[in-house]
Coordinates of C-alpha atoms and ligand atoms in Angstrom, one line a residue:
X1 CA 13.4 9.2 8.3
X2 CA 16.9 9.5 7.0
X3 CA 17.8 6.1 7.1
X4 CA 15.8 2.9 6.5
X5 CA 16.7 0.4 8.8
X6 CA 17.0 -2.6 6.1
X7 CA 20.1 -3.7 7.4
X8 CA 19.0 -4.0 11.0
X9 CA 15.3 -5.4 10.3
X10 CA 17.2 -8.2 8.0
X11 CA 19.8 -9.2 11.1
X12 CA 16.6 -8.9 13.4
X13 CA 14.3 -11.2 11.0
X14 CA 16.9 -13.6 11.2
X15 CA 18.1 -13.8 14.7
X16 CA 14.3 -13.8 16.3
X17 CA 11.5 -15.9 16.2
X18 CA 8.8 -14.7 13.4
X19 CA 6.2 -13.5 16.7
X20 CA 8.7 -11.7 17.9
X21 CA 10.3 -9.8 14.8
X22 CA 6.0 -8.6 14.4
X23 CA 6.3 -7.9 17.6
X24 CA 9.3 -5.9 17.6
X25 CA 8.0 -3.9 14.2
X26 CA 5.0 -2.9 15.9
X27 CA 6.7 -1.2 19.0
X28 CA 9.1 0.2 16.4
X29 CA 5.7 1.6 14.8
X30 CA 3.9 2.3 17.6
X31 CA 7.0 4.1 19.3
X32 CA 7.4 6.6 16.8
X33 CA 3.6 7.4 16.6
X34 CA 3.7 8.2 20.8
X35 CA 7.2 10.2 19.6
X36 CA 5.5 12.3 17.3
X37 CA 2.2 13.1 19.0
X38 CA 4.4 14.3 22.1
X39 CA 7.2 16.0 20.2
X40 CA 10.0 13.6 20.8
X41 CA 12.7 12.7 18.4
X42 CA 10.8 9.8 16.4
X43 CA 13.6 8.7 14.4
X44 CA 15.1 7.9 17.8
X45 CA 12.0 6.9 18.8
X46 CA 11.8 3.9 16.4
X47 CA 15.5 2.0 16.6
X48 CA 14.9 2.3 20.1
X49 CA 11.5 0.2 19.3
X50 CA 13.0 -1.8 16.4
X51 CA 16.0 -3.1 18.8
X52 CA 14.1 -3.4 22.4
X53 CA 14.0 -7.1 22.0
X54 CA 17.0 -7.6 20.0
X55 CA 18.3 -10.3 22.7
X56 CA 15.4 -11.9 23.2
X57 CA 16.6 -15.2 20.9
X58 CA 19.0 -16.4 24.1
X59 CA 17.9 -19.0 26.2
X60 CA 18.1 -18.5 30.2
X61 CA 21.5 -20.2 30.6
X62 CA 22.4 -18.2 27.4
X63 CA 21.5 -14.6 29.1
X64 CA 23.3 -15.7 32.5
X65 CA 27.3 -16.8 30.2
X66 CA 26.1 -14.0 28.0
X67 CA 25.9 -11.3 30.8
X68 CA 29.0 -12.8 32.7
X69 CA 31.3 -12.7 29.6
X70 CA 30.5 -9.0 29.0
X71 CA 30.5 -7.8 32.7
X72 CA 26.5 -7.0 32.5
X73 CA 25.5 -6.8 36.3
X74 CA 23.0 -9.1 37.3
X75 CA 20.4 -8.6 40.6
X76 CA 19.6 -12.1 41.9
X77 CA 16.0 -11.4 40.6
X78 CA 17.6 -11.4 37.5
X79 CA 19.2 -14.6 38.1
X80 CA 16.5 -16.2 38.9
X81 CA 15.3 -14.9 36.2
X82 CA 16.9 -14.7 33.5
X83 CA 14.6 -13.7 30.9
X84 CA 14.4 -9.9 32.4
X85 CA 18.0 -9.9 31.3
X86 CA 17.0 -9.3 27.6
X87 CA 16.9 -5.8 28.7
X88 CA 20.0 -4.7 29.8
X89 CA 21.7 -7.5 27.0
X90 CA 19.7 -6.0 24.4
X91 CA 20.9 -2.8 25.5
X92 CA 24.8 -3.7 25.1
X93 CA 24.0 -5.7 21.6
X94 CA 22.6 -2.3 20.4
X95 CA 25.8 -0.4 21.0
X96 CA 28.3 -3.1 20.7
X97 CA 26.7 -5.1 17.6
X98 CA 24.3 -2.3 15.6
X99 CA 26.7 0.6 16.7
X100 CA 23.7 2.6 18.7
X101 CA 25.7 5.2 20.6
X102 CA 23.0 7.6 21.5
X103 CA 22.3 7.3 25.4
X104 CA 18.4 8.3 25.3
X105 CA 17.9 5.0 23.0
X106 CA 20.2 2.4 25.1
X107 CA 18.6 3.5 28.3
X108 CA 14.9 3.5 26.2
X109 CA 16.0 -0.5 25.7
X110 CA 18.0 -1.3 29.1
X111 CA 14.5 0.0 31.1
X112 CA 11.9 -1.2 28.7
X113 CA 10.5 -4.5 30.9
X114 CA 10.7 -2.6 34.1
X115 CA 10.6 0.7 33.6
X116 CA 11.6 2.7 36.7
X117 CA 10.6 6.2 38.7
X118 CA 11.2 9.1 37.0
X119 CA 11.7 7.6 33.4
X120 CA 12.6 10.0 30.4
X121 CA 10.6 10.7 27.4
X122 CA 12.5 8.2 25.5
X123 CA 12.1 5.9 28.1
X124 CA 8.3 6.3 28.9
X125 CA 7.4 6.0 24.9
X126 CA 9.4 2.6 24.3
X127 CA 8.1 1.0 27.9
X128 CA 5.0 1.9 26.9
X129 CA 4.5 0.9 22.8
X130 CA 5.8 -2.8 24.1
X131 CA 2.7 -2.6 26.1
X132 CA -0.1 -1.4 24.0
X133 CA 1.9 -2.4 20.1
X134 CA -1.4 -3.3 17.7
X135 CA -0.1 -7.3 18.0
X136 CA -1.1 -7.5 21.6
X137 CA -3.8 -8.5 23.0
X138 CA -3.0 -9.8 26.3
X139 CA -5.2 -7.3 28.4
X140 CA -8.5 -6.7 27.8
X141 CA -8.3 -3.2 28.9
X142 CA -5.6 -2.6 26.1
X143 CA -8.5 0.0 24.3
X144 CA -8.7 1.8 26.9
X145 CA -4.7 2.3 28.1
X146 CA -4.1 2.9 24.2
X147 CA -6.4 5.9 24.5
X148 CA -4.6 7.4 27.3
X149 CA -0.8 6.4 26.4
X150 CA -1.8 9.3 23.7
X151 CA -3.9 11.4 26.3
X152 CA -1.4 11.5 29.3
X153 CA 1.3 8.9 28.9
X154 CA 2.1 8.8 33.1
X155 CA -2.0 7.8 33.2
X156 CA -1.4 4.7 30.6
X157 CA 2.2 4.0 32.6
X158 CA 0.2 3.5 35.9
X159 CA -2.3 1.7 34.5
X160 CA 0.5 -0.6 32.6
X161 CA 2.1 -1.2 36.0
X162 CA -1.2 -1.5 38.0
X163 CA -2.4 -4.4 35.6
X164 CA 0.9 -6.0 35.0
X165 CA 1.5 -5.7 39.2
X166 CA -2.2 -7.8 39.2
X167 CA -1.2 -10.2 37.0
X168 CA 2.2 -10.9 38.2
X169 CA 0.8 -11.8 41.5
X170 CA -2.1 -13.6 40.3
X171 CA 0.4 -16.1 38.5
X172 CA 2.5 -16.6 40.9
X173 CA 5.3 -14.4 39.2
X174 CA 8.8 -12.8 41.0
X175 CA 8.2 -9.4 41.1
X176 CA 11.4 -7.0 40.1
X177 CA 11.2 -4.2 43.3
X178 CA 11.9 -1.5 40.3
X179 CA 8.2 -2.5 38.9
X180 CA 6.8 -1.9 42.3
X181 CA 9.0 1.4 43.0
X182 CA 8.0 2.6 39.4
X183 CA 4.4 1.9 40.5
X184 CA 4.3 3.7 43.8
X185 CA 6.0 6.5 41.9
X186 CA 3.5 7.1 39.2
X187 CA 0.7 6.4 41.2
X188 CA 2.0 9.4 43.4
X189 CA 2.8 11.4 40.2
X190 CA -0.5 11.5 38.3
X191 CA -2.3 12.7 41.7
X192 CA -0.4 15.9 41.6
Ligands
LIG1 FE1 11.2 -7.1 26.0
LIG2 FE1 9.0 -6.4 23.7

Protein backbone atom coordinates (compact mmCIF):
# COMPACT_ATOMS: atom_id res chain seq x y z
CA UNK A 1 0.00 0.00 0.00
CA UNK A 2 1.66 3.34 -0.31
CA UNK A 3 1.06 4.59 2.93
CA UNK A 4 0.84 2.72 6.29
CA UNK A 5 -1.78 4.02 8.29
CA UNK A 6 0.30 4.38 11.73
CA UNK A 7 -0.87 7.63 12.40
CA UNK A 8 -4.51 6.80 12.04
CA UNK A 9 -4.42 3.14 13.79
CA UNK A 10 -2.52 5.14 16.86
CA UNK A 11 -5.47 7.97 17.07
CA UNK A 12 -8.01 4.98 16.56
CA UNK A 13 -6.27 2.72 19.44
CA UNK A 14 -6.68 5.53 21.57
CA UNK A 15 -10.00 6.89 20.98
CA UNK A 16 -11.86 3.25 20.96
CA UNK A 17 -12.44 0.61 23.25
CA UNK A 18 -9.73 -2.34 22.74
CA UNK A 19 -12.97 -4.81 21.12
CA UNK A 20 -13.60 -2.35 18.97
CA UNK A 21 -10.08 -1.16 17.58
CA UNK A 22 -9.80 -5.49 16.69
CA UNK A 23 -12.75 -5.08 15.40
CA UNK A 24 -12.17 -2.22 13.33
CA UNK A 25 -8.61 -3.88 12.08
CA UNK A 26 -10.32 -6.84 10.96
CA UNK A 27 -12.92 -5.04 8.56
CA UNK A 28 -9.87 -2.96 7.56
CA UNK A 29 -8.38 -6.58 6.68
CA UNK A 30 -11.15 -8.17 5.60
CA UNK A 31 -12.21 -5.16 3.27
CA UNK A 32 -9.25 -5.13 1.32
CA UNK A 33 -9.29 -8.96 0.74
CA UNK A 34 -13.18 -8.64 -0.81
CA UNK A 35 -11.42 -5.38 -2.71
CA UNK A 36 -8.87 -7.40 -4.30
CA UNK A 37 -10.73 -10.59 -5.13
CA UNK A 38 -13.30 -8.38 -7.07
CA UNK A 39 -10.89 -5.84 -8.57
CA UNK A 40 -11.76 -2.79 -6.46
CA UNK A 41 -9.33 -0.25 -5.32
CA UNK A 42 -8.01 -2.05 -1.97
CA UNK A 43 -5.99 0.73 -0.70
CA UNK A 44 -9.42 2.52 -0.63
CA UNK A 45 -10.75 -0.41 0.30
CA UNK A 46 -9.01 -0.62 3.76
CA UNK A 47 -9.25 3.23 5.35
CA UNK A 48 -12.67 2.90 4.46
CA UNK A 49 -12.50 -0.37 6.87
CA UNK A 50 -9.98 1.03 9.24
CA UNK A 51 -12.32 4.37 9.91
CA UNK A 52 -15.97 2.72 9.60
CA UNK A 53 -16.33 2.91 13.31
CA UNK A 54 -14.21 5.80 14.06
CA UNK A 55 -17.16 7.48 16.14
CA UNK A 56 -18.16 4.75 17.72
CA UNK A 57 -16.45 6.02 21.31
CA UNK A 58 -19.57 8.70 21.75
CA UNK A 59 -22.21 7.97 24.02
CA UNK A 60 -26.05 8.39 22.75
CA UNK A 61 -26.44 11.98 24.11
CA UNK A 62 -22.85 12.46 22.72
CA UNK A 63 -23.94 11.38 18.95
CA UNK A 64 -27.33 13.50 19.23
CA UNK A 65 -24.97 17.40 20.44
CA UNK A 66 -22.35 15.91 18.19
CA UNK A 67 -24.66 15.69 15.05
CA UNK A 68 -26.51 18.97 15.96
CA UNK A 69 -23.26 21.01 16.39
CA UNK A 70 -22.11 19.96 12.86
CA UNK A 71 -25.55 20.12 11.03
CA UNK A 72 -25.46 16.00 10.48
CA UNK A 73 -29.31 15.33 9.63
CA UNK A 74 -30.90 13.09 11.88
CA UNK A 75 -34.28 10.67 10.99
CA UNK A 76 -36.25 10.26 14.19
CA UNK A 77 -35.13 6.57 13.97
CA UNK A 78 -31.98 7.89 14.46
CA UNK A 79 -32.96 9.77 17.41
CA UNK A 80 -34.33 7.30 18.98
CA UNK A 81 -31.46 5.75 18.23
CA UNK A 82 -28.72 7.20 18.45
CA UNK A 83 -26.18 4.62 18.07
CA UNK A 84 -26.97 4.25 14.15
CA UNK A 85 -25.56 7.69 14.09
CA UNK A 86 -21.94 6.42 14.22
CA UNK A 87 -22.40 6.16 10.67
CA UNK A 88 -22.95 9.22 9.17
CA UNK A 89 -20.61 10.91 12.34
CA UNK A 90 -17.92 8.61 11.44
CA UNK A 91 -18.34 9.68 8.07
CA UNK A 92 -17.83 13.59 8.74
CA UNK A 93 -14.78 12.65 11.41
CA UNK A 94 -13.17 10.93 8.42
CA UNK A 95 -13.07 14.00 6.27
CA UNK A 96 -13.05 16.67 8.80
CA UNK A 97 -10.50 15.01 11.38
CA UNK A 98 -8.31 12.29 9.18
CA UNK A 99 -8.62 14.49 5.96
CA UNK A 100 -10.46 11.56 3.82
CA UNK A 101 -11.69 13.41 0.77
CA UNK A 102 -12.36 10.61 -1.51
CA UNK A 103 -16.28 10.25 -1.95
CA UNK A 104 -16.35 6.24 -2.64
CA UNK A 105 -14.72 5.86 1.02
CA UNK A 106 -17.10 8.54 3.08
CA UNK A 107 -20.20 7.13 1.52
CA UNK A 108 -18.46 3.21 2.14
CA UNK A 109 -18.56 4.61 6.05
CA UNK A 110 -21.81 6.94 6.10
CA UNK A 111 -23.85 3.50 4.63
CA UNK A 112 -21.97 0.82 6.47
CA UNK A 113 -24.81 -0.22 9.38
CA UNK A 114 -27.61 0.12 6.85
CA UNK A 115 -26.51 -0.31 3.71
CA UNK A 116 -29.10 0.80 1.14
CA UNK A 117 -30.57 -0.36 -2.65
CA UNK A 118 -28.34 -0.13 -5.17
CA UNK A 119 -24.98 0.29 -3.00
CA UNK A 120 -21.52 0.80 -4.88
CA UNK A 121 -18.63 -1.52 -4.92
CA UNK A 122 -17.13 0.45 -2.17
CA UNK A 123 -20.13 0.42 -0.38
CA UNK A 124 -21.15 -3.31 -0.75
CA UNK A 125 -17.36 -4.48 0.40
CA UNK A 126 -17.20 -2.28 3.68
CA UNK A 127 -21.09 -3.18 4.67
CA UNK A 128 -20.28 -6.46 4.20
CA UNK A 129 -16.45 -7.10 5.94
CA UNK A 130 -18.26 -5.46 9.22
CA UNK A 131 -20.43 -8.45 8.91
CA UNK A 132 -18.46 -11.44 8.23
CA UNK A 133 -14.61 -9.62 9.84
CA UNK A 134 -12.75 -13.06 11.40
CA UNK A 135 -13.66 -11.46 15.16
CA UNK A 136 -17.21 -12.12 14.73
CA UNK A 137 -19.08 -14.62 15.66
CA UNK A 138 -22.42 -13.56 16.24
CA UNK A 139 -24.20 -15.77 13.52
CA UNK A 140 -23.84 -19.15 13.27
CA UNK A 141 -24.25 -19.07 9.62
CA UNK A 142 -21.17 -16.68 9.38
CA UNK A 143 -19.17 -19.90 7.38
CA UNK A 144 -21.46 -20.05 5.14
CA UNK A 145 -22.12 -15.99 4.18
CA UNK A 146 -18.13 -15.71 4.23
CA UNK A 147 -18.13 -18.20 1.39
CA UNK A 148 -20.49 -16.34 -0.70
CA UNK A 149 -19.46 -12.60 0.24
CA UNK A 150 -16.30 -13.96 -2.08
CA UNK A 151 -18.66 -16.08 -4.51
CA UNK A 152 -21.36 -13.32 -5.24
CA UNK A 153 -21.25 -10.48 -2.79
CA UNK A 154 -25.34 -9.42 -3.61
CA UNK A 155 -25.92 -13.40 -2.34
CA UNK A 156 -23.86 -12.75 1.10
CA UNK A 157 -25.70 -8.98 1.25
CA UNK A 158 -29.20 -10.68 1.26
CA UNK A 159 -28.37 -13.12 3.43
CA UNK A 160 -26.66 -10.31 5.85
CA UNK A 161 -29.91 -8.37 5.73
CA UNK A 162 -32.28 -11.55 5.80
CA UNK A 163 -30.56 -12.66 9.16
CA UNK A 164 -29.95 -9.27 10.70
CA UNK A 165 -33.95 -8.39 9.55
CA UNK A 166 -34.70 -11.96 11.86
CA UNK A 167 -32.83 -10.90 14.55
CA UNK A 168 -33.87 -7.40 14.75
CA UNK A 169 -37.38 -8.54 15.20
CA UNK A 170 -36.78 -11.36 17.35
CA UNK A 171 -35.24 -8.76 19.98
CA UNK A 172 -37.52 -6.51 19.83
CA UNK A 173 -35.18 -3.94 17.89
CA UNK A 174 -36.35 -0.49 15.70
CA UNK A 175 -35.93 -1.36 12.44
CA UNK A 176 -34.27 1.61 10.04
CA UNK A 177 -36.87 1.37 6.71
CA UNK A 178 -33.40 1.69 4.58
CA UNK A 179 -32.49 -2.05 6.02
CA UNK A 180 -35.85 -3.27 4.88
CA UNK A 181 -35.74 -1.21 1.43
CA UNK A 182 -32.14 -2.57 0.98
CA UNK A 183 -33.61 -6.07 1.67
CA UNK A 184 -36.55 -6.05 -0.68
CA UNK A 185 -34.00 -4.70 -3.19
CA UNK A 186 -31.42 -7.42 -3.17
CA UNK A 187 -33.82 -10.05 -2.68
CA UNK A 188 -35.30 -8.80 -6.09
CA UNK A 189 -31.70 -8.37 -7.45
CA UNK A 190 -30.14 -11.83 -6.98
CA UNK A 191 -33.37 -13.50 -8.76
CA UNK A 192 -32.53 -11.83 -11.96
FE1 LIG B 1 -20.41 0.35 12.79
FE1 LIG C 1 -18.23 -2.08 12.70
Amino acid sequence: MDRDYKDICKELKNILDAKRYTHTLGVAYTSACLAMSKGVDMEKAYLAGLLHDCAKYMTDKEFIDYCKKHDIEMTDVEKANPALLHAKAGAYIAKEKYGVTDTDILSAIRYHTTGHPGMSDMEAIVFTADYIEPGRNHDPELPVIRQEAFDCLDKAICHIYSNTMNHLKKSDKTLDPTTSEAFEYYKAHIKN
